[in-house]
Amino acid sequence: MGVYCQMLEDAAIMKNLTGLKKVLIITCPGCACESLSYDKQLPNRSLAEGKGFENIAIAVHRERDRIAQICAAAGIETDTITVAFPCELVETECERIVLAAENTDAVCVLACSGGFLGIRDIMPDYPGKIIPLMKSAGTFVFHLAIDPAGSYSLVKRQGARILHFAPAAAED
Ligand code: SF4
């Protein structure tokens, strides 16, 4: 069972980035990839062998590139890194992230809410903004199809089981 996460609205994302010059987009190739393959019917993962987990996630990288294009159109430069499992970071990954974020105005996290918190927690001294691009919306059990050429998987809508989180109770 994975974490079903959905993109925030482009307008809300760009509102957070208004006036910034350079941002780092951190991409999780885990459940975020299946979630986007399901939501947007994008190819999920490449089935090519020997590429490594970070490099086979197609859907989430296409969405990252789409956001980067919107940023470019708004005059915002983007750097990108892909981090396997921001929800359970190892020390070497933490150092890589902090280094990659140097000289940026914001870090954008393309992962579920747990991934966002995982990144935020290791950057207490980061002077810029740390911005989520997705939100956790539930959990999933998906079924995958393979494209006719056998080059990638695709999350099928048929048979998908998504357990949506209950909406947060209104505060007084
Ligand atoms: S950070 Fe979230 S989306 Fe990425 S692998 Fe962990 S639970 Fe899944």
PDB file of C-alpha atoms and ligand atoms in Angstrom:
ATOM      1  CA  MET A   1       0.000   0.000   0.000  1.00  0.00           C
ATOM      2  CA  GLY A   2       1.392   3.381  -0.984  1.00  0.00           C
ATOM      3  CA  VAL A   3       0.650   6.975  -0.122  1.00  0.00           C
ATOM      4  CA  TYR A   4      -1.756   8.543  -2.604  1.00  0.00           C
ATOM      5  CA  CYS A   5      -0.602  12.089  -3.159  1.00  0.00           C
ATOM      6  CA  GLN A   6      -1.957  14.746  -5.480  1.00  0.00           C
ATOM      7  CA  MET A   7      -0.465  17.835  -7.062  1.00  0.00           C
ATOM      8  CA  LEU A   8      -1.406  21.182  -5.572  1.00  0.00           C
ATOM      9  CA  GLU A   9      -2.909  23.650  -8.012  1.00  0.00           C
ATOM     10  CA  ASP A  10      -0.380  25.338 -10.295  1.00  0.00           C
ATOM     11  CA  ALA A  11      -1.679  28.766  -9.259  1.00  0.00           C
ATOM     12  CA  ALA A  12      -1.117  27.994  -5.568  1.00  0.00           C
ATOM     13  CA  ILE A  13       2.390  26.714  -6.263  1.00  0.00           C
ATOM     14  CA  MET A  14       3.346  29.741  -8.330  1.00  0.00           C
ATOM     15  CA  LYS A  15       1.890  32.109  -5.760  1.00  0.00           C
ATOM     16  CA  ASN A  16       4.408  30.665  -3.287  1.00  0.00           C
ATOM     17  CA  LEU A  17       7.236  31.206  -5.759  1.00  0.00           C
ATOM     18  CA  THR A  18       6.417  34.781  -6.772  1.00  0.00           C
ATOM     19  CA  GLY A  19       9.458  37.027  -6.712  1.00  0.00           C
ATOM     20  CA  LEU A  20      12.014  34.219  -6.287  1.00  0.00           C
ATOM     21  CA  LYS A  21      15.023  33.833  -8.575  1.00  0.00           C
ATOM     22  CA  LYS A  22      16.206  30.257  -8.133  1.00  0.00           C
ATOM     23  CA  VAL A  23      14.564  27.162  -6.641  1.00  0.00           C
ATOM     24  CA  LEU A  24      15.554  23.553  -6.092  1.00  0.00           C
ATOM     25  CA  ILE A  25      12.955  20.901  -6.932  1.00  0.00           C
ATOM     26  CA  ILE A  26      13.422  17.677  -4.957  1.00  0.00           C
ATOM     27  CA  THR A  27      11.615  14.729  -6.533  1.00  0.00           C
ATOM     28  CA  CYS A  28      10.599  11.493  -4.811  1.00  0.00           C
ATOM     29  CA  PRO A  29      10.478   8.567  -7.258  1.00  0.00           C
ATOM     30  CA  GLY A  30       8.335   6.491  -4.878  1.00  0.00           C
ATOM     31  CA  CYS A  31       4.565   6.598  -4.354  1.00  0.00           C
ATOM     32  CA  ALA A  32       4.440  10.085  -5.858  1.00  0.00           C
ATOM     33  CA  CYS A  33       5.223   8.490  -9.228  1.00  0.00           C
ATOM     34  CA  GLU A  34       2.392   5.940  -9.069  1.00  0.00           C
ATOM     35  CA  SER A  35       0.020   8.655  -7.850  1.00  0.00           C
ATOM     36  CA  LEU A  36       0.796  10.864 -10.845  1.00  0.00           C
ATOM     37  CA  SER A  37       0.623   7.960 -13.280  1.00  0.00           C
ATOM     38  CA  TYR A  38      -2.860   7.253 -11.939  1.00  0.00           C
ATOM     39  CA  ASP A  39      -4.055  10.861 -11.797  1.00  0.00           C
ATOM     40  CA  LYS A  40      -2.652  12.016 -15.139  1.00  0.00           C
ATOM     41  CA  GLN A  41      -2.435   8.650 -16.942  1.00  0.00           C
ATOM     42  CA  LEU A  42       1.266   9.154 -17.555  1.00  0.00           C
ATOM     43  CA  PRO A  43       3.744   6.310 -18.051  1.00  0.00           C
ATOM     44  CA  ASN A  44       4.725   5.150 -14.569  1.00  0.00           C
ATOM     45  CA  ARG A  45       8.154   3.490 -14.573  1.00  0.00           C
ATOM     46  CA  SER A  46      10.590   2.534 -17.279  1.00  0.00           C
ATOM     47  CA  LEU A  47      11.152  -1.211 -17.426  1.00  0.00           C
ATOM     48  CA  ALA A  48      14.697  -0.802 -18.728  1.00  0.00           C
ATOM     49  CA  GLU A  49      17.152  -2.762 -16.619  1.00  0.00           C
ATOM     50  CA  GLY A  50      20.124  -1.358 -14.763  1.00  0.00           C
ATOM     51  CA  LYS A  51      18.995   2.270 -14.563  1.00  0.00           C
ATOM     52  CA  GLY A  52      18.466   2.529 -10.801  1.00  0.00           C
ATOM     53  CA  PHE A  53      15.295   3.336  -8.893  1.00  0.00           C
ATOM     54  CA  GLU A  54      15.781   7.105  -9.096  1.00  0.00           C
ATOM     55  CA  ASN A  55      16.085   7.013 -12.888  1.00  0.00           C
ATOM     56  CA  ILE A  56      13.125   4.876 -13.908  1.00  0.00           C
ATOM     57  CA  ALA A  57      10.361   7.042 -12.439  1.00  0.00           C
ATOM     58  CA  ILE A  58       8.751   8.611 -15.494  1.00  0.00           C
ATOM     59  CA  ALA A  59       5.498  10.195 -14.312  1.00  0.00           C
ATOM     60  CA  VAL A  60       6.975  12.169 -11.444  1.00  0.00           C
ATOM     61  CA  HIS A  61       9.859  13.442 -13.551  1.00  0.00           C
ATOM     62  CA  ARG A  62       7.496  14.558 -16.314  1.00  0.00           C
ATOM     63  CA  GLU A  63       5.517  16.503 -13.739  1.00  0.00           C
ATOM     64  CA  ARG A  64       8.722  17.972 -12.304  1.00  0.00           C
ATOM     65  CA  ASP A  65       9.709  19.097 -15.803  1.00  0.00           C
ATOM     66  CA  ARG A  66       6.278  20.640 -16.334  1.00  0.00           C
ATOM     67  CA  ILE A  67       6.640  22.669 -13.139  1.00  0.00           C
ATOM     68  CA  ALA A  68      10.172  23.668 -14.145  1.00  0.00           C
ATOM     69  CA  GLN A  69       8.811  24.953 -17.473  1.00  0.00           C
ATOM     70  CA  ILE A  70       6.207  27.056 -15.685  1.00  0.00           C
ATOM     71  CA  CYS A  71       8.966  28.425 -13.475  1.00  0.00           C
ATOM     72  CA  ALA A  72      11.120  29.232 -16.483  1.00  0.00           C
ATOM     73  CA  ALA A  73       8.230  31.101 -18.085  1.00  0.00           C
ATOM     74  CA  ALA A  74       7.985  33.135 -14.876  1.00  0.00           C
ATOM     75  CA  GLY A  75      11.714  33.894 -14.924  1.00  0.00           C
ATOM     76  CA  ILE A  76      12.580  31.474 -12.119  1.00  0.00           C
ATOM     77  CA  GLU A  77      15.660  29.263 -12.544  1.00  0.00           C
ATOM     78  CA  THR A  78      15.355  25.660 -11.326  1.00  0.00           C
ATOM     79  CA  ASP A  79      17.814  23.011 -10.199  1.00  0.00           C
ATOM     80  CA  THR A  80      16.582  19.458  -9.633  1.00  0.00           C
ATOM     81  CA  ILE A  81      17.610  16.403  -7.654  1.00  0.00           C
ATOM     82  CA  THR A  82      15.851  13.089  -7.157  1.00  0.00           C
ATOM     83  CA  VAL A  83      15.912  11.558  -3.697  1.00  0.00           C
ATOM     84  CA  ALA A  84      14.673   8.023  -3.097  1.00  0.00           C
ATOM     85  CA  PHE A  85      12.422   8.016  -0.044  1.00  0.00           C
ATOM     86  CA  PRO A  86      12.479  11.502   1.520  1.00  0.00           C
ATOM     87  CA  CYS A  87      10.300   9.874   4.179  1.00  0.00           C
ATOM     88  CA  GLU A  88      13.262   7.807   5.424  1.00  0.00           C
ATOM     89  CA  LEU A  89      16.422   9.732   4.682  1.00  0.00           C
ATOM     90  CA  VAL A  90      19.900   8.366   5.257  1.00  0.00           C
ATOM     91  CA  GLU A  91      22.653  10.715   6.422  1.00  0.00           C
ATOM     92  CA  THR A  92      24.457  10.872   3.095  1.00  0.00           C
ATOM     93  CA  GLU A  93      21.249  11.926   1.366  1.00  0.00           C
ATOM     94  CA  CYS A  94      20.717  14.677   3.944  1.00  0.00           C
ATOM     95  CA  GLU A  95      24.134  16.120   3.155  1.00  0.00           C
ATOM     96  CA  ARG A  96      23.448  15.940  -0.594  1.00  0.00           C
ATOM     97  CA  ILE A  97      20.165  17.798  -0.190  1.00  0.00           C
ATOM     98  CA  VAL A  98      21.596  20.569   1.980  1.00  0.00           C
ATOM     99  CA  LEU A  99      24.444  21.029  -0.500  1.00  0.00           C
ATOM    100  CA  ALA A 100      22.102  21.123  -3.490  1.00  0.00           C
ATOM    101  CA  ALA A 101      19.954  23.768  -1.783  1.00  0.00           C
ATOM    102  CA  GLU A 102      22.818  26.217  -1.327  1.00  0.00           C
ATOM    103  CA  ASN A 103      22.267  29.535  -3.084  1.00  0.00           C
ATOM    104  CA  THR A 104      18.600  28.860  -3.786  1.00  0.00           C
ATOM    105  CA  ASP A 105      15.629  30.899  -2.621  1.00  0.00           C
ATOM    106  CA  ALA A 106      13.302  27.949  -2.120  1.00  0.00           C
ATOM    107  CA  VAL A 107      13.181  24.179  -2.000  1.00  0.00           C
ATOM    108  CA  CYS A 108      10.108  22.644  -3.646  1.00  0.00           C
ATOM    109  CA  VAL A 109       9.247  19.091  -2.616  1.00  0.00           C
ATOM    110  CA  LEU A 110       7.545  16.826  -5.159  1.00  0.00           C
ATOM    111  CA  ALA A 111       6.510  14.099  -2.729  1.00  0.00           C
ATOM    112  CA  CYS A 112       3.783  13.302  -0.241  1.00  0.00           C
ATOM    113  CA  SER A 113       3.337  15.324   2.942  1.00  0.00           C
ATOM    114  CA  GLY A 114       5.640  12.901   4.796  1.00  0.00           C
ATOM    115  CA  GLY A 115       8.358  13.514   2.248  1.00  0.00           C
ATOM    116  CA  PHE A 116       7.856  17.256   2.619  1.00  0.00           C
ATOM    117  CA  LEU A 117       8.252  17.025   6.395  1.00  0.00           C
ATOM    118  CA  GLY A 118      11.275  14.749   5.990  1.00  0.00           C
ATOM    119  CA  ILE A 119      13.023  17.372   3.857  1.00  0.00           C
ATOM    120  CA  ARG A 120      11.965  20.278   6.043  1.00  0.00           C
ATOM    121  CA  ASP A 121      13.167  18.591   9.217  1.00  0.00           C
ATOM    122  CA  ILE A 122      16.733  18.206   7.987  1.00  0.00           C
ATOM    123  CA  MET A 123      17.030  21.855   6.910  1.00  0.00           C
ATOM    124  CA  PRO A 124      16.445  23.898  10.086  1.00  0.00           C
ATOM    125  CA  ASP A 125      19.077  26.451   9.041  1.00  0.00           C
ATOM    126  CA  TYR A 126      17.919  26.877   5.436  1.00  0.00           C
ATOM    127  CA  PRO A 127      17.150  30.587   4.997  1.00  0.00           C
ATOM    128  CA  GLY A 128      14.686  30.211   2.111  1.00  0.00           C
ATOM    129  CA  LYS A 129      11.194  28.816   1.781  1.00  0.00           C
ATOM    130  CA  ILE A 130      10.437  25.088   1.803  1.00  0.00           C
ATOM    131  CA  ILE A 131       7.354  24.523  -0.308  1.00  0.00           C
ATOM    132  CA  PRO A 132       5.199  21.421  -0.897  1.00  0.00           C
ATOM    133  CA  LEU A 133       4.112  20.655  -4.461  1.00  0.00           C
ATOM    134  CA  MET A 134       1.844  17.753  -3.438  1.00  0.00           C
ATOM    135  CA  LYS A 135      -0.417  16.765  -0.587  1.00  0.00           C
ATOM    136  CA  SER A 136      -1.142  13.342   0.887  1.00  0.00           C
ATOM    137  CA  ALA A 137      -4.739  12.438   0.103  1.00  0.00           C
ATOM    138  CA  GLY A 138      -4.984   8.787   1.083  1.00  0.00           C
ATOM    139  CA  THR A 139      -3.471   5.370   0.530  1.00  0.00           C
ATOM    140  CA  PHE A 140      -3.538   3.247  -2.603  1.00  0.00           C
ATOM    141  CA  VAL A 141      -3.393  -0.250  -3.945  1.00  0.00           C
ATOM    142  CA  PHE A 142      -2.873  -0.098  -7.704  1.00  0.00           C
ATOM    143  CA  HIS A 143      -2.649  -2.522 -10.589  1.00  0.00           C
ATOM    144  CA  LEU A 144      -0.168  -1.906 -13.364  1.00  0.00           C
ATOM    145  CA  ALA A 145      -0.384  -2.494 -17.098  1.00  0.00           C
ATOM    146  CA  ILE A 146       2.600  -2.779 -19.412  1.00  0.00           C
ATOM    147  CA  ASP A 147       2.677  -0.794 -22.651  1.00  0.00           C
ATOM    148  CA  PRO A 148       2.613  -2.887 -25.862  1.00  0.00           C
ATOM    149  CA  ALA A 149       6.319  -2.315 -26.507  1.00  0.00           C
ATOM    150  CA  GLY A 150       7.177  -3.489 -22.990  1.00  0.00           C
ATOM    151  CA  SER A 151       9.055  -0.302 -22.208  1.00  0.00           C
ATOM    152  CA  TYR A 152       7.104   1.097 -19.265  1.00  0.00           C
ATOM    153  CA  SER A 153       4.356   0.381 -16.749  1.00  0.00           C
ATOM    154  CA  LEU A 154       1.155   2.394 -16.400  1.00  0.00           C
ATOM    155  CA  VAL A 155      -1.155   2.567 -13.379  1.00  0.00           C
ATOM    156  CA  LYS A 156      -4.573   1.268 -14.406  1.00  0.00           C
ATOM    157  CA  ARG A 157      -7.653   3.122 -13.314  1.00  0.00           C
ATOM    158  CA  GLN A 158      -9.626  -0.103 -13.359  1.00  0.00           C
ATOM    159  CA  GLY A 159      -9.258  -1.965 -10.102  1.00  0.00           C
ATOM    160  CA  ALA A 160      -7.503   0.903  -8.314  1.00  0.00           C
ATOM    161  CA  ARG A 161      -8.295   1.081  -4.628  1.00  0.00           C
ATOM    162  CA  ILE A 162      -7.813   4.476  -3.014  1.00  0.00           C
ATOM    163  CA  LEU A 163      -8.698   5.008   0.622  1.00  0.00           C
ATOM    164  CA  HIS A 164      -9.096   8.752   0.994  1.00  0.00           C
ATOM    165  CA  PHE A 165      -8.094  10.410   4.246  1.00  0.00           C
ATOM    166  CA  ALA A 166     -10.996  12.044   6.044  1.00  0.00           C
ATOM    167  CA  PRO A 167     -11.095  15.835   5.610  1.00  0.00           C
ATOM    168  CA  ALA A 168      -9.531  17.692   8.544  1.00  0.00           C
ATOM    169  CA  ALA A 169     -12.052  18.884  11.122  1.00  0.00           C
ATOM    170  CA  ALA A 170     -12.664  22.625  11.072  1.00  0.00           C
ATOM    171  CA  GLU A 171     -10.921  24.541  13.867  1.00  0.00           C
ATOM    172  CA  ASP A 172     -12.788  26.966  16.107  1.00  0.00           C
TER     173      ASP A 172
HETATM  174  S1  SF4 B   1       8.212  10.367   0.558  1.00  0.00           S
HETATM  175 FE1  SF4 B   1       6.030   9.868   0.426  1.00  0.00          FE
HETATM  176  S2  SF4 B   1       5.694   9.555  -1.787  1.00  0.00           S
HETATM  177 FE2  SF4 B   1       7.915   9.332  -1.412  1.00  0.00          FE
HETATM  178  S3  SF4 B   1       8.251   7.121  -0.999  1.00  0.00           S
HETATM  179 FE3  SF4 B   1       7.975   8.152   1.004  1.00  0.00          FE
HETATM  180  S4  SF4 B   1       5.756   7.851   1.440  1.00  0.00           S
HETATM  181 FE4  SF4 B   1       6.037   7.505  -0.800  1.00  0.00          FE
END
